[in-house]
Amino acid sequence: MTNYECDLLCVGGGLGGLAAAVRAADLGLEVLILEKSSLIGGVAGYSGGVVWVGDNHLQQEVGLEDSAADVARYLGWAAGDGVAVDEKLRSTFIQRAAEAVAYFHSCGIAFQSTDLPDQYYPDAPGSKAT
C-alpha cells in the first residue's frame, strides 16, 4: 500500500469535490482526489458537464442581456406552482453562481455558452436563447 500526504483529501470526484479541489489548489494546498468510478465528474461525467447558470460573464461577453430578475422568473417557472422552494437558497444561487463560474473560468476551467433550448424551457418567463 502506498502512503500519501496532502492538505485536502476529496473523497469523490463529482462537481462538488472537484470544485473544492480547484479552490484548494488555487490557495496553494496539495490536493488528492479519490474516485471509484471510471469517469470523473460524478453525474456531470455522464451528462456532458452541462451547468445552467443565468446572468453569467459568457452571456455578457457576447451581448446577451440577462438579469437576476429573469433568472428568478425562470427558476420560479421551472419549479412549478405550489412547490415549496427555499427562497434564501435560491436567492444565494442567483447571486453567487455566476460569480463561481467566473472564478472557476479564471482558474482555467473551460466554459462555453451553448444553444440548448430543447433541453430547457425556451418559452418560460425569463428564458434566454443560449
Coordinates of C-alpha atoms in Angstrom, one line a residue:
M1 CA 0.0 0.0 0.0
T2 CA 1.3 3.5 -0.9
N3 CA 1.0 6.3 1.6
Y4 CA 0.1 9.8 0.5
E5 CA 0.1 13.1 2.4
C6 CA -2.0 16.0 1.3
D7 CA -3.6 19.1 2.7
L8 CA -7.1 18.3 1.3
L9 CA -8.5 14.8 0.5
C10 CA -11.6 14.9 -1.7
V11 CA -13.4 11.6 -1.5
G12 CA -15.3 11.6 -4.8
G13 CA -14.6 13.4 -8.0
G14 CA -18.1 14.9 -8.6
L15 CA -18.5 18.5 -9.3
G16 CA -18.6 19.4 -5.6
G17 CA -15.3 17.5 -4.9
L18 CA -13.7 18.9 -8.0
A19 CA -14.7 22.5 -7.1
A20 CA -13.3 22.1 -3.6
A21 CA -10.1 20.6 -5.1
V22 CA -9.7 23.5 -7.6
R23 CA -10.2 26.1 -4.9
A24 CA -7.8 24.4 -2.5
A25 CA -5.1 24.1 -5.2
D26 CA -5.7 27.8 -6.1
L27 CA -4.9 28.6 -2.5
G28 CA -1.7 26.6 -2.7
L29 CA -2.8 23.5 -0.9
E30 CA -1.8 20.0 -2.1
V31 CA -4.9 18.1 -3.1
L32 CA -5.7 14.4 -3.6
I33 CA -9.0 13.3 -5.2
L34 CA -10.2 9.7 -4.8
E35 CA -12.8 8.5 -7.2
K36 CA -14.1 4.9 -7.5
S37 CA -15.8 5.4 -10.8
S38 CA -14.1 5.1 -14.2
L39 CA -15.4 8.6 -15.0
I40 CA -14.5 11.7 -13.1
G41 CA -17.2 14.4 -12.7
G42 CA -19.9 12.4 -11.0
V43 CA -23.3 12.8 -12.7
A44 CA -21.8 15.5 -14.9
G45 CA -19.4 12.9 -16.3
Y46 CA -22.4 11.2 -17.7
S47 CA -24.4 14.2 -18.7
G48 CA -21.8 16.0 -20.7
G49 CA -21.0 18.5 -17.9
V50 CA -23.8 21.0 -18.6
V51 CA -24.2 23.5 -15.8
W52 CA -27.0 26.0 -16.0
V53 CA -26.1 29.5 -14.6
G54 CA -28.0 32.5 -15.7
D55 CA -26.7 36.1 -16.0
N56 CA -23.1 35.0 -16.3
H57 CA -20.0 36.6 -17.8
L58 CA -20.1 34.5 -21.0
Q59 CA -23.5 35.9 -21.8
Q60 CA -22.3 39.4 -21.1
E61 CA -19.2 38.9 -23.4
V62 CA -21.5 38.2 -26.4
G63 CA -24.0 40.9 -25.6
L64 CA -26.8 38.6 -24.3
E65 CA -28.8 40.6 -21.8
D66 CA -29.9 38.7 -18.7
S67 CA -30.6 39.7 -15.1
A68 CA -31.1 38.3 -11.6
A69 CA -34.8 39.0 -12.0
D70 CA -35.0 37.0 -15.2
V71 CA -33.1 34.1 -13.6
A72 CA -35.6 34.2 -10.7
R73 CA -38.6 34.2 -13.0
Y74 CA -37.1 31.2 -15.0
L75 CA -36.3 29.2 -11.8
G76 CA -39.8 30.0 -10.4
W77 CA -41.5 28.8 -13.5
A78 CA -39.3 25.7 -13.7
A79 CA -40.1 24.8 -10.1
G80 CA -43.8 24.9 -10.8
D81 CA -46.8 26.4 -8.9
G82 CA -47.3 25.3 -5.3
V83 CA -43.8 23.8 -5.0
A84 CA -42.1 24.6 -1.7
V85 CA -38.8 26.5 -2.5
D86 CA -36.1 27.6 -0.1
E87 CA -36.1 31.2 -1.2
K88 CA -32.9 32.0 0.7
L89 CA -31.1 29.2 -1.1
R90 CA -32.5 30.2 -4.5
S91 CA -31.5 33.8 -3.9
T92 CA -28.0 32.8 -2.9
F93 CA -27.7 30.7 -6.1
I94 CA -28.9 33.6 -8.2
Q95 CA -26.5 36.0 -6.6
R96 CA -23.4 33.7 -6.4
A97 CA -23.5 31.1 -9.2
A98 CA -22.3 33.5 -11.9
E99 CA -19.5 34.6 -9.6
A100 CA -18.5 31.0 -9.1
V101 CA -18.4 30.3 -12.9
A102 CA -16.2 33.4 -13.4
Y103 CA -13.9 32.3 -10.7
F104 CA -13.5 28.7 -12.0
H105 CA -13.1 30.1 -15.5
S106 CA -10.2 32.3 -14.2
C107 CA -8.6 29.1 -12.8
G108 CA -8.5 27.5 -16.3
I109 CA -11.8 25.6 -16.3
A110 CA -13.3 25.9 -19.8
F111 CA -16.9 27.1 -20.0
Q112 CA -18.8 27.9 -23.1
S113 CA -22.4 29.1 -23.8
T114 CA -24.5 26.5 -25.6
D115 CA -27.7 26.6 -27.6
L116 CA -29.8 24.0 -25.8
P117 CA -33.4 25.2 -26.0
D118 CA -34.6 21.6 -26.5
Q119 CA -33.2 20.6 -23.1
Y120 CA -34.5 23.6 -21.2
Y121 CA -37.7 25.7 -21.5
P122 CA -37.3 28.3 -24.2
D123 CA -40.8 29.7 -23.8
A124 CA -40.6 30.1 -20.0
P125 CA -40.6 33.5 -18.4
G126 CA -37.0 34.8 -18.1
S127 CA -35.7 32.2 -20.6
K128 CA -32.8 33.1 -22.9
A129 CA -31.8 31.6 -26.3
T130 CA -28.4 30.5 -25.1

